[in-house]
Coordinates of C-alpha atoms in Angstrom, one line a residue:
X1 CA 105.2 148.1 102.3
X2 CA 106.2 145.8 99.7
X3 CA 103.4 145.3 96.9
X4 CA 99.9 146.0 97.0
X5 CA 96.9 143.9 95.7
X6 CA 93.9 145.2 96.9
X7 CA 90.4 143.3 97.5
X8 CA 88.9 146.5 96.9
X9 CA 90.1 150.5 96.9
X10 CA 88.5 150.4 100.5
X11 CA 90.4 147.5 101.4
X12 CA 93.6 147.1 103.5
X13 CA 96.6 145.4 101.5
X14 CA 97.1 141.5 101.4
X15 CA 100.0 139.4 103.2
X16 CA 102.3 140.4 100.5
X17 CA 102.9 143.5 101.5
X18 CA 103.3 142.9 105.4
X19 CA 105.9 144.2 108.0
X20 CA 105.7 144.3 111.7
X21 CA 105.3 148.2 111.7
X22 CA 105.3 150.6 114.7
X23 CA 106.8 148.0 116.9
X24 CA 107.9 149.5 119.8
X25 CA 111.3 147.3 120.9
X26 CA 111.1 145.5 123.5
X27 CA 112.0 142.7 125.8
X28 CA 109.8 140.7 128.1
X29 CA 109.6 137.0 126.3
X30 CA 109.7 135.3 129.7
X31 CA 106.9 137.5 131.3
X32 CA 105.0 138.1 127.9
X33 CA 104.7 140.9 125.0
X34 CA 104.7 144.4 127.5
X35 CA 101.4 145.4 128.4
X36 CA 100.1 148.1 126.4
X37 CA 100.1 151.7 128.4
X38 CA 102.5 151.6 130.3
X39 CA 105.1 154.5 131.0
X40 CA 108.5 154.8 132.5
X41 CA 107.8 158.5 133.3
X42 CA 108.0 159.7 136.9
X43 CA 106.0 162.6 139.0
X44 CA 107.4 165.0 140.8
X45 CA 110.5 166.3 140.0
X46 CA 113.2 164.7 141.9
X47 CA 115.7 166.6 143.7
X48 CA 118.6 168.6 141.7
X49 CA 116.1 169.4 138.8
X50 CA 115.5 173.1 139.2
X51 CA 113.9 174.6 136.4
X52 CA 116.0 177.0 134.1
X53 CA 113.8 177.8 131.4
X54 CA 110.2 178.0 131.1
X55 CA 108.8 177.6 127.3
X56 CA 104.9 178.2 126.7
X57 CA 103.1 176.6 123.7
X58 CA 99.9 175.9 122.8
X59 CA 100.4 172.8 121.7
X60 CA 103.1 170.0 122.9
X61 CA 103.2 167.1 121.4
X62 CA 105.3 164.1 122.9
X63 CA 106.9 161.8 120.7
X64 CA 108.8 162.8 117.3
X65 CA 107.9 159.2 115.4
X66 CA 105.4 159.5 111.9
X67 CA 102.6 160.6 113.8
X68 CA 104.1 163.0 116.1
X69 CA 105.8 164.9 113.7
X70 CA 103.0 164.9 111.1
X71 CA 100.4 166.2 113.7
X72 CA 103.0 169.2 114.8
X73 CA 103.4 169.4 111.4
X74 CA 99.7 170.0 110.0
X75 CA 98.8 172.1 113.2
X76 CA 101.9 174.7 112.8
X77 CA 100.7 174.7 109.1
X78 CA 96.9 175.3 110.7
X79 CA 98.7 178.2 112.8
X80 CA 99.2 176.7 115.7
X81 CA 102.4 177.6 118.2
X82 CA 103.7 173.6 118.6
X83 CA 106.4 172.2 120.7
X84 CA 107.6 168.5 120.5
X85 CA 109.7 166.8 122.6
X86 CA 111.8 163.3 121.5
X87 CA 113.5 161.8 123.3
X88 CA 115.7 159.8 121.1
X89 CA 118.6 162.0 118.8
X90 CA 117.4 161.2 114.8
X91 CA 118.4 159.0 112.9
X92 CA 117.5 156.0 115.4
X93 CA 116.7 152.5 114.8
X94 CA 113.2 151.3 114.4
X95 CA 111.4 148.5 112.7
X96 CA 108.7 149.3 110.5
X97 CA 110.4 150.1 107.6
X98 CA 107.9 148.6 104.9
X99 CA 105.8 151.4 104.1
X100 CA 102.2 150.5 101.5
X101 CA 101.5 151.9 98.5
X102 CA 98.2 154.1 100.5
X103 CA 101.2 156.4 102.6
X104 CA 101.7 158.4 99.3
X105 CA 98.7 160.6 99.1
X106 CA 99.0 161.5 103.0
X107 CA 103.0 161.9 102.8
X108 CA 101.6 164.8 99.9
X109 CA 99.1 166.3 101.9
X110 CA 101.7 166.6 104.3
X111 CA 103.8 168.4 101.5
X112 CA 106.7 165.9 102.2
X113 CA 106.2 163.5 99.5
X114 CA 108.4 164.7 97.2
X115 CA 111.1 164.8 99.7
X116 CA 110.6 161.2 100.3
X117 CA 110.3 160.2 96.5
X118 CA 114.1 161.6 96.1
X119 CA 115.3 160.1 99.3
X120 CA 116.7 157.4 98.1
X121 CA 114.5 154.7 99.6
X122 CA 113.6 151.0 97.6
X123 CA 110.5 150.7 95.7
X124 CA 108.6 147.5 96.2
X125 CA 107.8 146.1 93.4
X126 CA 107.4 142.3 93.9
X127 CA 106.8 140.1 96.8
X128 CA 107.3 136.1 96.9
X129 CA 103.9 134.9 98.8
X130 CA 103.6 131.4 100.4
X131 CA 100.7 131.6 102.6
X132 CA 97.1 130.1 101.0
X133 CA 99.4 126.8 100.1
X134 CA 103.1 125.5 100.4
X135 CA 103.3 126.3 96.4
X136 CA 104.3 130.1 96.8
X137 CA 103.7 132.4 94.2
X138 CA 104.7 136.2 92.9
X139 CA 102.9 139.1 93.7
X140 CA 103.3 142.1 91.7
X141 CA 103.2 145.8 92.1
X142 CA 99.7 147.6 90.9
X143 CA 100.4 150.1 88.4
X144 CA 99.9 153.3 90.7
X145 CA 103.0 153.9 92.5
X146 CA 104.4 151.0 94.3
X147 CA 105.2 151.0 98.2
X148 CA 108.7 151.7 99.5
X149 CA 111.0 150.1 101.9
X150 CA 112.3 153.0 104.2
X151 CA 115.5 153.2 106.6
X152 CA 113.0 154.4 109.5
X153 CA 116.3 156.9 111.0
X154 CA 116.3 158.4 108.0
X155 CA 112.3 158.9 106.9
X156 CA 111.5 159.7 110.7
X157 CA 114.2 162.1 110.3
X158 CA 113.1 163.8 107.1
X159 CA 109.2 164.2 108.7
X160 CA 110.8 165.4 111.8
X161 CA 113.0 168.3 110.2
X162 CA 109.5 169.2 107.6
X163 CA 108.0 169.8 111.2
X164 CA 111.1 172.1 112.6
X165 CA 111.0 173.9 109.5
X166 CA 107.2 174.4 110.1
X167 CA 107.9 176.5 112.8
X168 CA 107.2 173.6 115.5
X169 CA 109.8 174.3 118.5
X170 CA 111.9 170.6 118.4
X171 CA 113.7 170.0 121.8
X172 CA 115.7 166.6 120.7
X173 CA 117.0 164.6 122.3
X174 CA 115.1 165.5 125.4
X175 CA 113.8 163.7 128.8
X176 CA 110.4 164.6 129.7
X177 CA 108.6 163.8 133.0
X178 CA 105.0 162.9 133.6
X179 CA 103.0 165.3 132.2
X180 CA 100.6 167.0 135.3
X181 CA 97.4 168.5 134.4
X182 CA 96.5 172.1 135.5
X183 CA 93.2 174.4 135.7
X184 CA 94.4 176.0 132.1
X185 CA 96.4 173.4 130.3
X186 CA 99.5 171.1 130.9
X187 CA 102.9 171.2 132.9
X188 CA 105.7 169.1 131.6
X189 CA 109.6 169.2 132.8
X190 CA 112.0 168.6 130.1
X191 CA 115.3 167.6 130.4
X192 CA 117.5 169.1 127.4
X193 CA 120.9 169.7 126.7
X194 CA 121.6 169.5 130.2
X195 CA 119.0 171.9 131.6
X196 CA 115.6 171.5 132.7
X197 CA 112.6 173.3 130.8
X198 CA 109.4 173.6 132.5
X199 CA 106.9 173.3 129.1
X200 CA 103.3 175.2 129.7
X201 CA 101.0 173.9 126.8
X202 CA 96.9 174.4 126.4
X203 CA 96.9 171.2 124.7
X204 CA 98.9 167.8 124.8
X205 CA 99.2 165.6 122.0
X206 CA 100.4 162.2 122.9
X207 CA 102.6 160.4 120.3
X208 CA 105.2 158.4 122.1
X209 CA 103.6 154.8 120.9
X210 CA 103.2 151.6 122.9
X211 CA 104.6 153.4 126.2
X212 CA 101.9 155.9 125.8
X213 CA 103.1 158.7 128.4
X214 CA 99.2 159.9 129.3
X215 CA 98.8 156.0 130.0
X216 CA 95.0 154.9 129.8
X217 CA 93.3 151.8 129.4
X218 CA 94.2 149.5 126.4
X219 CA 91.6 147.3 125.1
X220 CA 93.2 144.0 123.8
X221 CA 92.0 143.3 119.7
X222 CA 93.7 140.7 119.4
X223 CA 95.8 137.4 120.5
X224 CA 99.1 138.3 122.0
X225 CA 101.9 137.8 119.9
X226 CA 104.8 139.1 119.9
X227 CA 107.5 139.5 116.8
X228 CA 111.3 138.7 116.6
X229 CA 113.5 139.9 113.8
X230 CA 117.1 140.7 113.2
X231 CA 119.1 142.6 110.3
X232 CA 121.7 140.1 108.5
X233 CA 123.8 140.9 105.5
X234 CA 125.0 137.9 103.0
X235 CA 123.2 136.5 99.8
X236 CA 119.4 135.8 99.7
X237 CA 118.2 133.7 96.4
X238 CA 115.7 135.1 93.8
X239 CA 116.7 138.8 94.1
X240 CA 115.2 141.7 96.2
X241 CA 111.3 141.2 96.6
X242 CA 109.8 140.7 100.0
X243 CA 108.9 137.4 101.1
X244 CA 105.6 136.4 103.4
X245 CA 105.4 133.0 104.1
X246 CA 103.4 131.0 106.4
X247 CA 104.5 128.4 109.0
X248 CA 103.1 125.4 111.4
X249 CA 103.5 128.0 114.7
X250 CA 104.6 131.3 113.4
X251 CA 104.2 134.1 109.6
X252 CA 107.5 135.1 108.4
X253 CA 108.1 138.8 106.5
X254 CA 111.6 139.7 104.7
X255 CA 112.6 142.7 102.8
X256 CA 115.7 144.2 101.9
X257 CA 116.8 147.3 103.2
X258 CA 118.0 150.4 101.7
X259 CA 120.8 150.1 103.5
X260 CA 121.5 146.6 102.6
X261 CA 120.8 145.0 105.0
X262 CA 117.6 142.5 105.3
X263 CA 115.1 142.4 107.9
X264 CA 113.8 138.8 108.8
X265 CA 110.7 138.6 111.0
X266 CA 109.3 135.9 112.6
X267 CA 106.1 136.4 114.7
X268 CA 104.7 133.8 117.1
X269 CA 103.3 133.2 120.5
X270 CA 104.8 134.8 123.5
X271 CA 103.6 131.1 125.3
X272 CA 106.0 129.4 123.0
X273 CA 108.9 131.0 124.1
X274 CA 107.6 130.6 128.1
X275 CA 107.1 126.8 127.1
X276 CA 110.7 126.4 125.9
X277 CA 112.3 128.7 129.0
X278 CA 113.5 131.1 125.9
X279 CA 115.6 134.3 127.7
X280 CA 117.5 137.1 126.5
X281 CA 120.7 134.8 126.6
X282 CA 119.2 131.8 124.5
X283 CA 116.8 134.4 121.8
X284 CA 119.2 134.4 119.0
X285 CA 119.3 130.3 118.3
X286 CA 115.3 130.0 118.8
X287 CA 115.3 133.0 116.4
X288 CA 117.5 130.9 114.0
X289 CA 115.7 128.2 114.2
X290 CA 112.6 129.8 113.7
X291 CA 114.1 131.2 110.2
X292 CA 115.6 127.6 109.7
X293 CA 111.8 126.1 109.3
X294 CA 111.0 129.1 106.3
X295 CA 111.6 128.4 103.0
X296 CA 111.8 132.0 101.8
X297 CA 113.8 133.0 104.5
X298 CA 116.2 130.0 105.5
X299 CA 118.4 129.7 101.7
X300 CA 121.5 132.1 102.7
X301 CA 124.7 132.4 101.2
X302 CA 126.9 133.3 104.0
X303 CA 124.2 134.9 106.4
X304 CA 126.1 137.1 109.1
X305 CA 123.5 138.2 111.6
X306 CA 124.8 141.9 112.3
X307 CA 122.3 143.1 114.9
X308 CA 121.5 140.3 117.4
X309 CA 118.2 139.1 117.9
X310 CA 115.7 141.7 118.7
X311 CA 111.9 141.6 119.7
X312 CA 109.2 144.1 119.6
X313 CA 104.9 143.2 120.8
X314 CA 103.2 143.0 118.1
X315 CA 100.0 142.8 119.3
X316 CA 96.8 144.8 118.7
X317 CA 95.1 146.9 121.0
X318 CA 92.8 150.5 121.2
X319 CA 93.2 153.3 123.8
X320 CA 89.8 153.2 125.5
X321 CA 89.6 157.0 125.5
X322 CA 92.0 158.1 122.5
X323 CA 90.9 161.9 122.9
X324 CA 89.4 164.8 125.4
X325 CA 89.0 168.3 125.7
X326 CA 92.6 168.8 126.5
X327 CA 94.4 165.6 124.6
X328 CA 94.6 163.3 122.4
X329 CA 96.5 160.2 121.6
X330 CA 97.8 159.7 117.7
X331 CA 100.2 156.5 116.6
X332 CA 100.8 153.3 119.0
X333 CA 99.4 155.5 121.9
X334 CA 95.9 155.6 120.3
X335 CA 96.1 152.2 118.5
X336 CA 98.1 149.1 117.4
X337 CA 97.2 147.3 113.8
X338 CA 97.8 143.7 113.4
X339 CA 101.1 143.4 111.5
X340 CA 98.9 141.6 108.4
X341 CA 97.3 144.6 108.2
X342 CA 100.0 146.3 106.6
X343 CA 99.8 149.6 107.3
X344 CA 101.2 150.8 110.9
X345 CA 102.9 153.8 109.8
X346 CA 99.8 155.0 107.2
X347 CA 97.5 154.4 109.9
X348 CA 100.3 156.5 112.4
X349 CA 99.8 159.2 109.3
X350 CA 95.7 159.0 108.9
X351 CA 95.6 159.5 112.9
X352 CA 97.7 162.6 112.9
X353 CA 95.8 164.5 109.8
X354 CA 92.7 163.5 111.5
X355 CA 93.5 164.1 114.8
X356 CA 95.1 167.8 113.8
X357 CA 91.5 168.6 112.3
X358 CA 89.9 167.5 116.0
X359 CA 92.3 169.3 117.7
X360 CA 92.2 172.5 115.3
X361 CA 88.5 172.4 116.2
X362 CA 88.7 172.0 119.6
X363 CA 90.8 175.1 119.8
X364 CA 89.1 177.4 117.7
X365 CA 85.8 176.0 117.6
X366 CA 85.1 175.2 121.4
X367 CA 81.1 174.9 120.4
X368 CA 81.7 172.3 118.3
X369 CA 84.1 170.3 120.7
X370 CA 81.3 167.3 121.3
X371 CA 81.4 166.7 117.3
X372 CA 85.1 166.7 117.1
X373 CA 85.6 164.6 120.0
X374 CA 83.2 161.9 118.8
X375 CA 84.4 162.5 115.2
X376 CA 87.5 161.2 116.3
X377 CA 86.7 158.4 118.8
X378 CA 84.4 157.2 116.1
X379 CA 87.4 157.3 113.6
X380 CA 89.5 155.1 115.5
X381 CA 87.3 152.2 116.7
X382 CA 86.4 152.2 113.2
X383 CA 90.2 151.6 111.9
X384 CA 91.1 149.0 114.4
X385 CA 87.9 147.1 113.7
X386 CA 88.3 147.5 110.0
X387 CA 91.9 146.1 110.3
X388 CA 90.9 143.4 113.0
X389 CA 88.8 142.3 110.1
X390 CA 90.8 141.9 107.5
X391 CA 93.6 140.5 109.2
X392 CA 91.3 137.7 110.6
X393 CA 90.4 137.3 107.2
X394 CA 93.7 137.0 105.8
X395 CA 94.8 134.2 108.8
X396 CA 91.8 132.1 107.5
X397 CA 93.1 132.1 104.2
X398 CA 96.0 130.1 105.3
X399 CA 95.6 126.4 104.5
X400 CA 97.6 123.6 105.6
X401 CA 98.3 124.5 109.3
X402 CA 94.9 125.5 109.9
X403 CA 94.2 122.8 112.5
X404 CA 97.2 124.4 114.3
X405 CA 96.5 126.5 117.8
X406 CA 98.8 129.6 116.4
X407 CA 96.2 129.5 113.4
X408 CA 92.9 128.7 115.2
X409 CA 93.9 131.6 117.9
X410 CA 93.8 134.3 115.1
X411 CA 91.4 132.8 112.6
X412 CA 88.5 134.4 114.0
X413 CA 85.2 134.4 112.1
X414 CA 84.1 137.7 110.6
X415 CA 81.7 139.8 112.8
X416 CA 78.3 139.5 111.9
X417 CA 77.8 142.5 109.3
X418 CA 75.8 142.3 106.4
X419 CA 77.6 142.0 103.3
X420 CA 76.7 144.3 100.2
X421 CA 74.4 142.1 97.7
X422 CA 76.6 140.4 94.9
X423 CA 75.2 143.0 91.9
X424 CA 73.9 141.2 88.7
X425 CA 75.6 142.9 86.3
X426 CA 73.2 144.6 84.0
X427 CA 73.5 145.9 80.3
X428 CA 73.8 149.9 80.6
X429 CA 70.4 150.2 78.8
X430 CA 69.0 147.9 80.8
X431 CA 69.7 149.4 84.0
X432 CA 69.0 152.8 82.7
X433 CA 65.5 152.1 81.6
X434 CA 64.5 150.5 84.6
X435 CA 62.8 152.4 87.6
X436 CA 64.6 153.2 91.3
X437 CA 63.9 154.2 94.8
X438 CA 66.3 154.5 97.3
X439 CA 66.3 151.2 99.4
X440 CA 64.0 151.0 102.3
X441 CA 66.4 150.8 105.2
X442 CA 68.5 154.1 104.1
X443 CA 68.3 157.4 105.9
X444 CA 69.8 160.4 107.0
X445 CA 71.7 160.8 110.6
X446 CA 73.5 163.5 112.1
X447 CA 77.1 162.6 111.7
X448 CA 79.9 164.5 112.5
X449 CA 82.7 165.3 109.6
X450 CA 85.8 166.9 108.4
X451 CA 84.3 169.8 105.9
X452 CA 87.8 171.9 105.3
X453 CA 89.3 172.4 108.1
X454 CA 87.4 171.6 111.3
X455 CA 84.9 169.0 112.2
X456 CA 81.0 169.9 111.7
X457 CA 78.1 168.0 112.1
X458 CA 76.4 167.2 108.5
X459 CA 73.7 165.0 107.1
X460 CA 74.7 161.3 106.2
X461 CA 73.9 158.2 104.2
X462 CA 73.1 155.3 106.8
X463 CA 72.2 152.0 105.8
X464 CA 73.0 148.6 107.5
X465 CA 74.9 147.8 104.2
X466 CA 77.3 150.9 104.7
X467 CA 80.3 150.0 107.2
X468 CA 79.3 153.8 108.7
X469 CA 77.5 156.6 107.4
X470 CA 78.9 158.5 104.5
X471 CA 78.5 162.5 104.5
X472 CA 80.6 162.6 100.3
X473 CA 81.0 160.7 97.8
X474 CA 83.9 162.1 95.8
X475 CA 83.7 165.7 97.4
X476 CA 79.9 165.6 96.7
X477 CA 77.4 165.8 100.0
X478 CA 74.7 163.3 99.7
X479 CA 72.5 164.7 101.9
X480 CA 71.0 167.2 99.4
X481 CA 71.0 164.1 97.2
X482 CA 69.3 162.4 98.9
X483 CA 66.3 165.0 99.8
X484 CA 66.0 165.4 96.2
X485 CA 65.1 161.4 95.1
X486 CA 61.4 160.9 93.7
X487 CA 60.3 156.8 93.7
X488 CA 59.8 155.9 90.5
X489 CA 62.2 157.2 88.1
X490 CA 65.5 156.0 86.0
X491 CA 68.4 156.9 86.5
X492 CA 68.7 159.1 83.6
X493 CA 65.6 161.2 85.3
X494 CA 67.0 161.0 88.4
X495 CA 70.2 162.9 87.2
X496 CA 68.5 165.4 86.2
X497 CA 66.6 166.1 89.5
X498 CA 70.4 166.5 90.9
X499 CA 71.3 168.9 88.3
X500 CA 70.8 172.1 90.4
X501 CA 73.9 170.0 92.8
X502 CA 75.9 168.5 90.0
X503 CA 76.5 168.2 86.6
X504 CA 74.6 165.1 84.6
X505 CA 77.4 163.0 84.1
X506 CA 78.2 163.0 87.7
X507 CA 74.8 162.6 88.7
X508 CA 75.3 159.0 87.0
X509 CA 78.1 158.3 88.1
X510 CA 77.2 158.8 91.7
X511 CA 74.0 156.6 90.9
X512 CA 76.4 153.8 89.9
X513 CA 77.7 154.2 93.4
X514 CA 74.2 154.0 94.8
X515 CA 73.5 151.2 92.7
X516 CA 77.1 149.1 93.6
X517 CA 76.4 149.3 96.9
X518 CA 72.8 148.3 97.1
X519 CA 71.7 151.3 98.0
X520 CA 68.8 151.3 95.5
X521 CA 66.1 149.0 95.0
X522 CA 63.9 148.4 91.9
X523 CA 60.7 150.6 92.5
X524 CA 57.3 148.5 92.2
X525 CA 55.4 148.9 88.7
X526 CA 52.5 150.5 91.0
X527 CA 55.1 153.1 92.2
X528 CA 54.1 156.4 90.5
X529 CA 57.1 157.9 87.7

C-alpha cells in the first residue's frame, strides 16, 4: 500500500498505508453491504446450451483475480494440469490498488516480482496521516523496499498471463455455471467464445471473491460497513503521498494512481445512507459531501469526478469451512480483512501459496489429507483473527470522535490473550552468565506444517505466550531444540548442547528469541548446572 511502519516484523501495517482492497463492487446501500456468499450462478443448464467441447483437468480454479492466478500458478509450477476460468476480459477495473510493502517476497516466490518491479507502477513512499489527532503528520517509507500503488487491470493482468505461461489452460472471458459435484471430482459448464465447454476437474479451487461461487456460510468479523470511492483527475495539494484521515462518522484513504488519476475513499455505515434515503440516483452528492468534511481529501484544484460514484462492502467476514477433500476457497471466497488492515491483496497472495501446498498434498499425499486440511483451516482463522486485532487496535487509537457510534462500533477491546512480558533489557554479560530453563508452561504439540512442499505433522513450541505454536524459527526446527534443554545452564552452555543441530552463533541467536519472547525463565539457584 502506501508506506509501512510496523509495530513489530509480525505486525500488520498502520493506517498510513490503508486502501479498501479486494472490494468486490457493488451496489445495495438501501438494503445494506451484499451479504457475504452469495452467487449469481445457476444449476442445470438451461435449454440451447448443448455442450461442444469437453476439457478435463485436474485442477479448475474459478476466478482469475491475485489469488486465483497465483494458486494456478504455484500448482502448474508443482505439476499440476490447471484450468481457470474468468469471467471478466483483462485489464478490468478493480479497487484495491494499494499494495504493502509485505507483497514483495510472495510476488518473488511466485517468480513474478521482477515483472512487477519494471511495470511501471508508483512506489509509496510517504503518506500524510491524520487519525490519533486533528494535527496530521507524515509517514515515511521504511528503508526496505517501499509499497506500490498498482493499476489492478494491469497487475491482475501480468499475474494472470505468468499463470497462462505456466501451462495453466486460461478460458477468458468465460461464463461458468454452478459447479455440481460428482462421485470422482467436479462438473462445470463454461460458456466461452460462444461455445459451451463442459470442464471435468478432480479438484476445485474457488477464487471468485465476495460472490464465492461454492457459496458457504460466512461468519461476520466485523461491523458492516461498507466503502464508497470514485477516481477524479485535477490538482491535489502537498504532492503524491497517500492520505488517511479520520472523521466524526466515517476513515478516508487517497492515493494517486499510476494512471493519474486519484482514488478517494470514504468508508462509513451502510445505516447512514438508510437514515438519509441515499439511492443510486442521489450517491454521488453524499459521496461529495462526505469528501467535503476531509481535510486531506477536500482542497482540489479543479476536481473533475471521472468515474461516478462507486461502492464496494467492505466488511470482514471468514468462510466457515474454507477447505475439504475436494476444494478449497483462496481470496474474498475464503476471507475478507478489514480495510485498516492493509493488506487484502497480500493476504489474497499468502492464501494461494498456502492453499497450493494443501491442495498439492491432498493430491499426492491422500494419507496426510487430515493435516493439510487442518493446516489450512487453522491458517485462516488465524489471519482474520490476527487482522481483526489489529484493526480494532488501530480504531482505538483514534482520538477526538471516540465518543462517536461509527467509533465505538469498531473500537473493540483486544481479546483476552496474554501479552509477552515487557523484557528488562540486560547487559550481554549479564544475561549470559545467568542460569535458564525453559519456562514452565512450554511444550511440544503435534502441529501440522509446510516442510518443502507438502504439509506434515511436526513437533512444535506451545506456550500461552505464543499466538500459535511455532514448528521453525528461521528454517531451524525447534523440536529437537527443545528435547536437548538441560535446567540450569547459560546460555553460552546451552549453545553448545545444540551444536550437533546448529552452529554456536545461531544457537544464541535463537536463545535471544527464546529469551524475547519469554520463553525462558531464570532457573532457581537449587536447580542443578
Amino acid at each position: 500500500m502506501g508506506v509501512a511502519t510496523t509495530r513489530s516484523s509480525s505486525e500488520g501495517v498502520r493506517p498510513a498505508t490503508t486502501s479498501g482492497a479486494g472490494c468486490t463492487i457493488a451496489w445495495r446501500p438501501t438494503a445494506g453491504s451484499p451479504r457475504p456468499g452469495r452467487t449469481t450462478s445457476v444449476w442445470p443448464p438451461q435449454p440451447g446450451e448443448r455442450v461442444e467441447e469437453r476439457l478435463e483437468t485436474e485442477v479448475c480454479v474459478i476466478g482469475g483475480g491475485p489469488s486465483g492466478a497465483a494458486l494456478a500458478l504455484r500448482l502448474a509450477r508443482l505439476g499440476h494440469a490447471v484450468c481457470l476460468v474468468e469471467r471478466h476480459a483483462f485489464p478490468r477495473p478493480h479497487v484495491g490498488e494499494s499494495l504493502t510493502p509485505g507483497v514483495w517476497p510472495l510476488l518473488d516466490a511466485l517468480g513474478v516480482g521482477e515483472m512487477v518491479r519494471q511495470a511501471g507502477f508508483l512506489p509509496a513512499r510517504e503518506a500524510l496521516v491524520r487519525w490519533e489527532d486533528a494535527t496530521g503528520r507524515r509517514v515515511r517509507a521504511p528503508a526496505r523496499e517501499p509499497g506500490v500503488l498498482v493499476d489492478r487491470g494491469r497487475f491482475d493482468a501480468l499475474l494472470l498471463g505468468a499463470a497462462a505461461s505456466a501451462g495453466v489452460k486460461v478460458l477468458q472471458p468465460a461464463v461458468a455455471r454452478r459447479p455440481e459435484r460428482k462421485a470422482d471430482g467436479w462438473e462445470l459448464r463454461v460458456l466461452h467464445e460462444g461455445r459451451w465447454v463442459l470442464v471435468s476437474a478432480r479438484f476445485l479451487a474457488d477464487a471468485s471473491g465476495r460472490a464465492s461461487c461454492l457459496g458457504g456460510r460466512k461468519v461476520p468479523v466485523s461491523t458492516r460497513t461498507l466503502a464508497l470511492y470514485g477516481y477524479w483527475r485535477g490538482e491535489i495539494p502537498h504532492g503524491p503521498e497517500t492520505r488517511v484521515e479520520a472523521g466524526p462518522d466515517a476513515w478516508y484513504w487517497g492515493a494517486h494512481l499510476p494512471d493519474g488519476t486519484f482514488n478517494a475513499m470514504a468508508f462509513v455505515d451502510p445505516e447512514s445512507l438508510r437514515e438519509r434515503g441515499i439511492g443510486r440516483r442521489t450517491l454521488e452528492p453524499f459521496y461529495r459531501e462526505l469528501l467535503g468534511r476531509s481535510g486531506l481529501l477536500g482542497a482540489w484544484t479543479a476536481p473533475r469526478l471521472v468515474s461516478g460514484a462507486l461502492a464496494c462492502d467492505a466488511t470482514c467476514y471468514r468462510d466457515a469451512e474454507p477447505i475439504g477433500e475436494d476444494f478449497i476457497k483462496v481470496g474474498e471466497a475464503s476471507f475478507s480483512l478489514d480495510p485498516l488492515s492493509s493488506s487484502g491483496v497480500q493476504k489474497a497472495l499468502q492464501t494461494a501459496l498456502s492453499g497450493a501446498v494443501a491442495v498439492h498434498t491432498l493430491l499426492v499425499r491422500p494419507g496426510s489429507a487430515d493435516a493439510a486440511l487442518r493446516f489450512y483451516t487453522d491458517d485462516q482463522r488465524y489471519s482474520v483473527e490476527q487482522h481483526a486485532a489489529w484493526a480494532a487496535g488501530y480504531y482505538r487509537e483514534q482520538h477526538g470522535y471516540e465518543e462517536r457510534p461509527f467509533w465505538k462500533r469498531r473500537a473493540l477491546p483486544s481479546p483476552p490473550t496474554l501479552a509477552p512480558p515487557e523484557v528488562r533489557p540486560v547487559a550481554g554479560d549479564e544475561l549470559q552468565h545467568r542460569r535458564w530453563r525453559l519456562a514452565s508452561e512450554a511444550s511440544l504439540v503435534d502441529t501440522p506444517c509446510i516442510v518443502g512442499d507438502v504439509i506434515e505433522v511436526r513437533r512444535a513450541l506451545s506456550h500461552p505466550r505464543l499466538a500459535r505454536p511455532v514448528a521453525y524459527v528461521d528454517g531451524v526446527e525447534l523440536a529437537p531444540l527443545v528435547e536437548a534443554m538441560c535446567e540450569g545452564l547459560t546460555m553460552p552452555q546451552l549453545a553448545d548442547t545444540w551444536a550437533r543441530q546448529v552452529p554456536f552463533r545461531q544457537g544464541v541467536a535463537l536463545l535471544g528469541w527464546f529469551y524475547r519472547q519469554g520463553l525462558l525463565s531464570e532457573a532457581a539457584a537449587s536447580d542443578p548446572p
